[in-house]
PDB file of C-alpha atoms and ligand atoms in Angstrom:
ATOM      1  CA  UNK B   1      63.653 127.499 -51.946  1.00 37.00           C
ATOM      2  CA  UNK B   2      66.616 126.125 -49.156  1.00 37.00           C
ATOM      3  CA  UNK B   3      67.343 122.913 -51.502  1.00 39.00           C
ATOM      4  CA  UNK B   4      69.876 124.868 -53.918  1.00 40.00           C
ATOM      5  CA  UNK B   5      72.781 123.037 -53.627  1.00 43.00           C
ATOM      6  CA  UNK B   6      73.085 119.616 -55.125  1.00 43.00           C
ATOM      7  CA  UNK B   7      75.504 117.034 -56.305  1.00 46.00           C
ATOM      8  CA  UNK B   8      75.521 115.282 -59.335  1.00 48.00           C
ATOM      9  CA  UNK B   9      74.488 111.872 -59.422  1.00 49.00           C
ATOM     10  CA  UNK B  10      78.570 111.062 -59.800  1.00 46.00           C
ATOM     11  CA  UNK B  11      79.304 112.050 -56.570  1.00 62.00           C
ATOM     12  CA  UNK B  12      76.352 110.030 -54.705  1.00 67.00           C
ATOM     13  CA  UNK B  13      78.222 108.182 -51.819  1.00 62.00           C
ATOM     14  CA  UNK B  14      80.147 104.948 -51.783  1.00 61.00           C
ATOM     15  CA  UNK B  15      79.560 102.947 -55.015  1.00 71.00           C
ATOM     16  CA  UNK B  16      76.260 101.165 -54.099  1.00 83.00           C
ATOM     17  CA  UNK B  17      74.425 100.838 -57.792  1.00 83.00           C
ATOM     18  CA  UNK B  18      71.730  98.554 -56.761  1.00 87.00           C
ATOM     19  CA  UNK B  19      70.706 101.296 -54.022  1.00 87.00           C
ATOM     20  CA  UNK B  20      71.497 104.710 -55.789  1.00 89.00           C
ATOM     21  CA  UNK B  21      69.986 103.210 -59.682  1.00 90.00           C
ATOM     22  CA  UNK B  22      67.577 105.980 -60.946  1.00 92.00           C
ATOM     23  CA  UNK B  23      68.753 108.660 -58.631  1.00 94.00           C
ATOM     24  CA  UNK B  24      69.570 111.514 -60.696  1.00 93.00           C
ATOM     25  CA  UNK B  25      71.117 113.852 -58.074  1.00 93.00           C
ATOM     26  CA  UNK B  26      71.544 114.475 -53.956  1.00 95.00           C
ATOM     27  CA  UNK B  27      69.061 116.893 -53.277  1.00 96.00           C
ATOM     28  CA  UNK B  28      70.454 117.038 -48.680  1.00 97.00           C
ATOM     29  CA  UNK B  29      73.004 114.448 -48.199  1.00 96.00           C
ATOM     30  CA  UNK B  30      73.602 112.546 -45.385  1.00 96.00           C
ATOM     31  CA  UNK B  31      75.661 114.928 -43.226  1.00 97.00           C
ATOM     32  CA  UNK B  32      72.866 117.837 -43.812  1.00 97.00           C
ATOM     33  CA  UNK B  33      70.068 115.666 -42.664  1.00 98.00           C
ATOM     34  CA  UNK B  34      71.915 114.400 -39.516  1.00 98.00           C
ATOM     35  CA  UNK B  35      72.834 118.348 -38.994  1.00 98.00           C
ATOM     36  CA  UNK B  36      69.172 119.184 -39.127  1.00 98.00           C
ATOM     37  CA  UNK B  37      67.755 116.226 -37.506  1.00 98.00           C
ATOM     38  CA  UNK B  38      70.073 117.272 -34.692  1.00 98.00           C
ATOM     39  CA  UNK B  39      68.646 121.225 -34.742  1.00 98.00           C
ATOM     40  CA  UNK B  40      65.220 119.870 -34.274  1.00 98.00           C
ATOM     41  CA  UNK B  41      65.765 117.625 -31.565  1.00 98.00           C
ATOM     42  CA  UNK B  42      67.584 120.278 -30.066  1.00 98.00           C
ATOM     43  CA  UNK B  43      64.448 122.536 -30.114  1.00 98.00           C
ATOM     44  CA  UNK B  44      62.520 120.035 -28.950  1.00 98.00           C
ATOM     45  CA  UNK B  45      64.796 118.979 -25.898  1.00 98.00           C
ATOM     46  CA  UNK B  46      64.341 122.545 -24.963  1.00 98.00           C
ATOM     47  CA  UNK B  47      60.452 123.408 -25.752  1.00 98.00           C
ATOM     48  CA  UNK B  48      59.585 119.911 -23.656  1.00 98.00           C
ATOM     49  CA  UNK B  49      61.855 119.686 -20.920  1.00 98.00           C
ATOM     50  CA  UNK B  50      59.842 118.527 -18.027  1.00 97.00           C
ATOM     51  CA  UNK B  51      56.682 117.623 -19.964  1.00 98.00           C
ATOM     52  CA  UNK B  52      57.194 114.138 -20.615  1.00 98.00           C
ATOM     53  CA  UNK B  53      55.900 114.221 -24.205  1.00 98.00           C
ATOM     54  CA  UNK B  54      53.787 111.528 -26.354  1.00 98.00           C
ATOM     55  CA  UNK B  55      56.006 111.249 -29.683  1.00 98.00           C
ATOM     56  CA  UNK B  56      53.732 109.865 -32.393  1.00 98.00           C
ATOM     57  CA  UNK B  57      54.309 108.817 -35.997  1.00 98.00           C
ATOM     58  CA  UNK B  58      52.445 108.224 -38.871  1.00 96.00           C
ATOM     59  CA  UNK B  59      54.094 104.969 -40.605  1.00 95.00           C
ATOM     60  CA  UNK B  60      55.648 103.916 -42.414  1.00 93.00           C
ATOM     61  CA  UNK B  61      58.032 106.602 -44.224  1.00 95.00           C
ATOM     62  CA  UNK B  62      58.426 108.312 -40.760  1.00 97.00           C
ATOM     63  CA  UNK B  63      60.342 105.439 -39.074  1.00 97.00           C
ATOM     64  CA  UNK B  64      63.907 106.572 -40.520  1.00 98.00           C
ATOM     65  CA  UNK B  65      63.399 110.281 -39.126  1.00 98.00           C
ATOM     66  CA  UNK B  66      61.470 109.159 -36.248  1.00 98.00           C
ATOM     67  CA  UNK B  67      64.481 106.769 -35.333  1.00 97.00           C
ATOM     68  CA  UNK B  68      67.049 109.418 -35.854  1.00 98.00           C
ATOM     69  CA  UNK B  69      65.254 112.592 -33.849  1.00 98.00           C
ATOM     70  CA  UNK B  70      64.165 110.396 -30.610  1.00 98.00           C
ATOM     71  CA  UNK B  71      68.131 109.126 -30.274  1.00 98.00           C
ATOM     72  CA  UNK B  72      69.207 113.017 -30.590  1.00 98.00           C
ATOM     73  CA  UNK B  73      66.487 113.603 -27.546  1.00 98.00           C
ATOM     74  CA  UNK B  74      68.087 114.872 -24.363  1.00 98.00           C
ATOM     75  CA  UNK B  75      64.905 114.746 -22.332  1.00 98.00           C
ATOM     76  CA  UNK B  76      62.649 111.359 -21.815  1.00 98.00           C
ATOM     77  CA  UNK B  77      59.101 110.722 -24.033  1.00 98.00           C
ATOM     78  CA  UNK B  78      57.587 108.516 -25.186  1.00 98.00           C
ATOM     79  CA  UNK B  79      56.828 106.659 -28.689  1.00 98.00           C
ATOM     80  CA  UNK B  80      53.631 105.729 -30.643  1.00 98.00           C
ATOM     81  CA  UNK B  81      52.571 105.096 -34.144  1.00 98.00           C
ATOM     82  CA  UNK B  82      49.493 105.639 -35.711  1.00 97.00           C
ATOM     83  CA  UNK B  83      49.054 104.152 -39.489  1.00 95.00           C
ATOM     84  CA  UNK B  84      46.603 105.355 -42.487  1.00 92.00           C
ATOM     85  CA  UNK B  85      45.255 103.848 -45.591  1.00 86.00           C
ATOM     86  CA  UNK B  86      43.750 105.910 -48.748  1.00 73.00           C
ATOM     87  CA  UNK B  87      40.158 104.316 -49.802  1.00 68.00           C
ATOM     88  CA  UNK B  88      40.503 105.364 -53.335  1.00 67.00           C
ATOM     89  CA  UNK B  89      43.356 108.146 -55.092  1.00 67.00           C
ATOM     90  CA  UNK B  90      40.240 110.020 -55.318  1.00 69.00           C
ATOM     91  CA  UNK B  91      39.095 109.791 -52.106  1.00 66.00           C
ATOM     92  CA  UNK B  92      42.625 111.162 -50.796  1.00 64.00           C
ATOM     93  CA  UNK B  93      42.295 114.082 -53.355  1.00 66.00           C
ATOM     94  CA  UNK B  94      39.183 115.074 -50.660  1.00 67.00           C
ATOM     95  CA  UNK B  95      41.083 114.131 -47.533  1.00 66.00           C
ATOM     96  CA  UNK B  96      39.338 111.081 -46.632  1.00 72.00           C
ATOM     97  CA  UNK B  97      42.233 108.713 -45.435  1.00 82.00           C
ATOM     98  CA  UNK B  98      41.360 105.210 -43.222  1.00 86.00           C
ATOM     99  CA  UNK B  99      43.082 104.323 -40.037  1.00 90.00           C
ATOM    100  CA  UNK B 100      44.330 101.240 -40.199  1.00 93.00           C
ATOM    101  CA  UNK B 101      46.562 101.353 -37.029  1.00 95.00           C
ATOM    102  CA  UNK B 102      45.244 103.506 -34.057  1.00 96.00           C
ATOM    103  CA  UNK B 103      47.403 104.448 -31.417  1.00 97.00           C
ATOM    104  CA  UNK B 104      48.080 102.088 -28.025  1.00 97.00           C
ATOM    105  CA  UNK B 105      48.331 105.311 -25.803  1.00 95.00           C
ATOM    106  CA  UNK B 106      45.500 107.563 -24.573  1.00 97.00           C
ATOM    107  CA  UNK B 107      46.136 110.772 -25.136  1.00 98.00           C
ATOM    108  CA  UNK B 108      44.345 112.832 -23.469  1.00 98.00           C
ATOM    109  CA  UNK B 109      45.649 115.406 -21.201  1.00 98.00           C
ATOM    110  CA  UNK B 110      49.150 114.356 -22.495  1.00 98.00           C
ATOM    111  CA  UNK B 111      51.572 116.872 -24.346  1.00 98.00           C
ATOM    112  CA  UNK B 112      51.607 115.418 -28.107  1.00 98.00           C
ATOM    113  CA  UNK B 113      54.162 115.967 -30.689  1.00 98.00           C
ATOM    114  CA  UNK B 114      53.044 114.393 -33.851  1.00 98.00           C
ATOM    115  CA  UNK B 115      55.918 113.602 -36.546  1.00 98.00           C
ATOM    116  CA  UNK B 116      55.625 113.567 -40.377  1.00 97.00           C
ATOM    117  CA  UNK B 117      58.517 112.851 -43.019  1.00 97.00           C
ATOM    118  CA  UNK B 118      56.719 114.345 -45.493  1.00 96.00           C
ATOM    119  CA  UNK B 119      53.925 116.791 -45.794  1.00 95.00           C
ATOM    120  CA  UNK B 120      52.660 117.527 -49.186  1.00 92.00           C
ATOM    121  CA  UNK B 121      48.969 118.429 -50.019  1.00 91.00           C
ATOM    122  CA  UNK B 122      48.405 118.777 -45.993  1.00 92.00           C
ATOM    123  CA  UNK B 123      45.215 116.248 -46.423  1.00 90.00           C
ATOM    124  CA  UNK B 124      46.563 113.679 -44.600  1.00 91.00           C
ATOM    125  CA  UNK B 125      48.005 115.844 -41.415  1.00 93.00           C
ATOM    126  CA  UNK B 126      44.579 117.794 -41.610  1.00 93.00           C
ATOM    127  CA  UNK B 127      42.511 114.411 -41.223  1.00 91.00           C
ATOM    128  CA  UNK B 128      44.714 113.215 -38.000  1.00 94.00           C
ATOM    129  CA  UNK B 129      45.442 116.388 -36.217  1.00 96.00           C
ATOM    130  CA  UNK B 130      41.178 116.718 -36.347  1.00 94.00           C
ATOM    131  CA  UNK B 131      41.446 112.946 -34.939  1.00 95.00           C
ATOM    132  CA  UNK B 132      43.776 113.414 -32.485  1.00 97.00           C
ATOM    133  CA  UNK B 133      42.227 117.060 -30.960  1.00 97.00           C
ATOM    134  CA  UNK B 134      38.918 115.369 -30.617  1.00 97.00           C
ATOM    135  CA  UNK B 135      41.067 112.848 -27.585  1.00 98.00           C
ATOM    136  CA  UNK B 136      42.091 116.457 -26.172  1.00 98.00           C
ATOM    137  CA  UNK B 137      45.433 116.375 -25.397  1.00 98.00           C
ATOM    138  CA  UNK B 138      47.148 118.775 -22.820  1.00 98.00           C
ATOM    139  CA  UNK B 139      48.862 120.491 -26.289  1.00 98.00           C
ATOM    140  CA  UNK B 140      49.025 119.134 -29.765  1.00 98.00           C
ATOM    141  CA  UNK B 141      52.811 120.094 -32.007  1.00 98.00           C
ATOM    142  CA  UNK B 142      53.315 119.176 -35.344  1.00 98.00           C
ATOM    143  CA  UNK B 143      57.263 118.397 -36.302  1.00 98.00           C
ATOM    144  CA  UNK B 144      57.398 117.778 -40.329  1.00 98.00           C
ATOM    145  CA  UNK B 145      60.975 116.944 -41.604  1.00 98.00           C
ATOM    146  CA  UNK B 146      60.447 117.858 -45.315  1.00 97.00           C
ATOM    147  CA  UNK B 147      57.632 120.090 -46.603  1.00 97.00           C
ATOM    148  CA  UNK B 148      56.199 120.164 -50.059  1.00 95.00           C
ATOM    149  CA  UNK B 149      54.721 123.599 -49.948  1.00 92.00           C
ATOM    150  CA  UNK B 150      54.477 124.276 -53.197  1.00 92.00           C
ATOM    151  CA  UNK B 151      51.826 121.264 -53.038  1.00 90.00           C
ATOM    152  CA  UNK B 152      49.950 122.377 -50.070  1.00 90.00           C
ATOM    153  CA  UNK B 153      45.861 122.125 -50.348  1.00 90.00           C
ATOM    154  CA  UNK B 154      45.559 123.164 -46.519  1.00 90.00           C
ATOM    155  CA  UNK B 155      47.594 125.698 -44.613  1.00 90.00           C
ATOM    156  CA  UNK B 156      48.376 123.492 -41.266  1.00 92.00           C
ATOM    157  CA  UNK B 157      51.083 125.727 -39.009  1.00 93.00           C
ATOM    158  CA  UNK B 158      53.914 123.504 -38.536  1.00 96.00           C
ATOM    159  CA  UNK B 159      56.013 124.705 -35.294  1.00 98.00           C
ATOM    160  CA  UNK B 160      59.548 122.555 -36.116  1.00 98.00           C
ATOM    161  CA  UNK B 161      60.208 122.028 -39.736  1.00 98.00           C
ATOM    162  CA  UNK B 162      63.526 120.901 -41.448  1.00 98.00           C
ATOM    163  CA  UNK B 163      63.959 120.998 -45.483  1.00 98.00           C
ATOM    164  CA  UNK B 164      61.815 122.659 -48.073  1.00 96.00           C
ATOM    165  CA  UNK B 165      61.285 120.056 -51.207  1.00 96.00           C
ATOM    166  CA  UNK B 166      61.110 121.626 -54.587  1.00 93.00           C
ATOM    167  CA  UNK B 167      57.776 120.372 -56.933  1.00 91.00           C
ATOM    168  CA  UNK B 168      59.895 117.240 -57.983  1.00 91.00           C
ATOM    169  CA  UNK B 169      59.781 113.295 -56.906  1.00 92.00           C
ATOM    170  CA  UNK B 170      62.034 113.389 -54.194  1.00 95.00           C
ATOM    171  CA  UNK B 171      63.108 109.903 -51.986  1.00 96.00           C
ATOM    172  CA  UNK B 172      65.585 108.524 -49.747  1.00 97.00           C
ATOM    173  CA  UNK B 173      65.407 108.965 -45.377  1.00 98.00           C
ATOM    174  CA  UNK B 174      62.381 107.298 -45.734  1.00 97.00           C
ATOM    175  CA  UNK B 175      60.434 108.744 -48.734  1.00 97.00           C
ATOM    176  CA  UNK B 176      59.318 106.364 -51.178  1.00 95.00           C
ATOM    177  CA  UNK B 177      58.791 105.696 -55.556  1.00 95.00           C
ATOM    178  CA  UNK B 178      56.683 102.300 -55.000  1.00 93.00           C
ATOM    179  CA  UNK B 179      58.061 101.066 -51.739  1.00 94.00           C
ATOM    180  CA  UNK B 180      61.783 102.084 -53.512  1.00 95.00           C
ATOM    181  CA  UNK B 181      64.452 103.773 -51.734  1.00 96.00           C
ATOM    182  CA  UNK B 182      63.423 104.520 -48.447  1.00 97.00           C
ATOM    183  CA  UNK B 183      66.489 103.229 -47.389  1.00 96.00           C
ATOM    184  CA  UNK B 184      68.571 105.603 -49.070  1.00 96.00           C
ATOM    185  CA  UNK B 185      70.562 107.473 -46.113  1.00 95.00           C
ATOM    186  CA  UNK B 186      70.290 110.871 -48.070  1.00 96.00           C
ATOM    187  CA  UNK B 187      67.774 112.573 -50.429  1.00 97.00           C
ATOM    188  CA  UNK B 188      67.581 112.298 -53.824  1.00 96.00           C
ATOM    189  CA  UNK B 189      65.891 113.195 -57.172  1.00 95.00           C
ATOM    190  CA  UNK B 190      64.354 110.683 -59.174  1.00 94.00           C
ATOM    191  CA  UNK B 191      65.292 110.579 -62.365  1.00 91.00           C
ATOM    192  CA  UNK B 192      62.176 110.991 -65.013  1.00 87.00           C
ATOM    193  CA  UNK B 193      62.555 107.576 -66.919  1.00 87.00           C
ATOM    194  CA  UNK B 194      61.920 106.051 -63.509  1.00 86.00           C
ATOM    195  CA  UNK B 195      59.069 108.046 -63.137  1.00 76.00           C
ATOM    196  CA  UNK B 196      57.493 108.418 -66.415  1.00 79.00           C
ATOM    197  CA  UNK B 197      57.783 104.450 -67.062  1.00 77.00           C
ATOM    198  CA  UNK B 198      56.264 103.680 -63.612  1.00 73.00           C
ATOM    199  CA  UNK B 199      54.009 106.300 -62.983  1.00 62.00           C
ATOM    200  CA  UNK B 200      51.835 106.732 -59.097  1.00 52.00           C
ATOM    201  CA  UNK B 201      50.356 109.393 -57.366  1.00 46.00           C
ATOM    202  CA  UNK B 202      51.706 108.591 -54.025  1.00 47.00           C
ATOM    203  CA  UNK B 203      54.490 111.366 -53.431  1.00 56.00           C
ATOM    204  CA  UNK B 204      55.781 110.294 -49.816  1.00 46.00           C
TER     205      UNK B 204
HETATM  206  C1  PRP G   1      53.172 110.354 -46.823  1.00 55.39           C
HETATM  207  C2  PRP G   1      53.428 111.079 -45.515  1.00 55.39           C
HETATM  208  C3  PRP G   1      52.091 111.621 -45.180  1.00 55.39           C
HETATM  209  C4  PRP G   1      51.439 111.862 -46.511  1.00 55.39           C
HETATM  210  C5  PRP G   1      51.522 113.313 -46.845  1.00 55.39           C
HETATM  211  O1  PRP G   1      52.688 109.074 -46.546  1.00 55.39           O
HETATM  212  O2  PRP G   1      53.951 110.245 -44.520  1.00 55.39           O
HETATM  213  O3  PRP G   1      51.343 110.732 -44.380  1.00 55.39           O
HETATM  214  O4  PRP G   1      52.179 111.132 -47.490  1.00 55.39           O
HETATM  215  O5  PRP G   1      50.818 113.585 -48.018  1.00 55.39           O
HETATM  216  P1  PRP G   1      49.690 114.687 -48.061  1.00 55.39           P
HETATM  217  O6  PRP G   1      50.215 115.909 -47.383  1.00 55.39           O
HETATM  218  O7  PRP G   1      49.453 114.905 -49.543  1.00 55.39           O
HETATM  219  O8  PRP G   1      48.454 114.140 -47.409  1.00 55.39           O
HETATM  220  P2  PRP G   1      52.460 107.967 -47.670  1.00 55.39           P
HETATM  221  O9  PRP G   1      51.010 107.877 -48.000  1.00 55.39           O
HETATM  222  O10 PRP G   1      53.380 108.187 -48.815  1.00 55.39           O
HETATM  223  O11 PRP G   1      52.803 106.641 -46.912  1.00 55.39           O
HETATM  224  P3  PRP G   1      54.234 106.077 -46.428  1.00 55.39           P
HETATM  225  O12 PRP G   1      54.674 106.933 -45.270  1.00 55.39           O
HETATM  226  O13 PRP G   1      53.925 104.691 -46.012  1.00 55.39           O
HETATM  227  O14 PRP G   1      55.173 106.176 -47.589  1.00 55.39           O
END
């Protein structure tokens, strides 16, 4: 696994308690996520130049990454979201997610890159990328920014990915513990009190 080197919680930056409370350590800081943000976009810039492509996200953890990747762009696309609901936990567990948002673009015929902050069991990305083929775009890219493998239910090929997450409950950049933290500019361990006293299934 990449995410090897880590600070303690001691060295989190600036002196921000409210923010950084239950954060046990900096898994990527700041300066490593803006690095890697940067490679992808990079990669992208390259891959689409001339193709005008449809960038869409999946709300509402995406937003920080989305934000950060489209500004590090050198070529023009443009932006759409897409947002999902879960019926039941259980009905996740077999894929079945709601859309509660659909897009305000057609797509078809259109090069799509399709943006995730976080894939995990692959359930999710498996239920829209099926959505979004059946509109038959010109080409169809998936662009994750951190990738639970070690969760994965479904192999999904991902062509642009940026940080493995170890088999912890990770936030900050836009991941979530109950709506906590996404604000966090790095990426950070939760610490297990936090966890064990307030406990959810929703890694993301
Ligand atoms: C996250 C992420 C994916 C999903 C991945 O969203 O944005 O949509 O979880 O999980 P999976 O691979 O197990 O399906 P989440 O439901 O946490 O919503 P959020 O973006 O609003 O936090």
């Amino acid at each position: 696994m990449k995410n090897k080197r880590s600070s303690p919680v001691d060295e989190l930056p600036g002196d921000h308690p409210e923010l950084t409370s239950g954060i046990r350590q900096v898994l990527y800081t700041e300066e490593q996520i803006r690095q890697q943000v940067a490679a992808l976009a990079q990669a992208i810039s390259r891959d689409y130049t001339g193709r005008n492509p449809l960038i869409i996200g999946v709300l509402k953890g995406v937003v920080f990454f989305m934000a950060d990747l489209l500004r590090a762009l050198t070529i023009s696309a443009e932006v759409d979201f897409i947002a999902v609901s879960s019926y039941t936990s259980e009905a996740r567990e077999r894929g079945m997610v709601r859309l509660v948002k659909d897009l305000e673009t057609p797509i078809s015929g259109r090069h799509v890159l399709f943006i995730e902050d976080v894939i995990d069991t692959g359930l999710t990305l498996h239920y829209l990328l099926q959505n979004l083929r059946a509109r038959q775009p010109a080409s169809l890219e998936v662009c994750v920014l951190f990738d639970k493998s070690s969760s994965r239910l479904l192999n999904i090929p991902i062509k642009y990915k940026g940080f493995d997450l170890p088999p912890y409950f990770v936030v900050g950049y836009g991941l979530d513990f109950r709506e906590k933290y996404r604000n966090l500019p790095f990426v950070g361990l939760l610490s297990p009190e936090v966890f064990e006293n307030n406990k959810t299934t929703n890694q993301g």
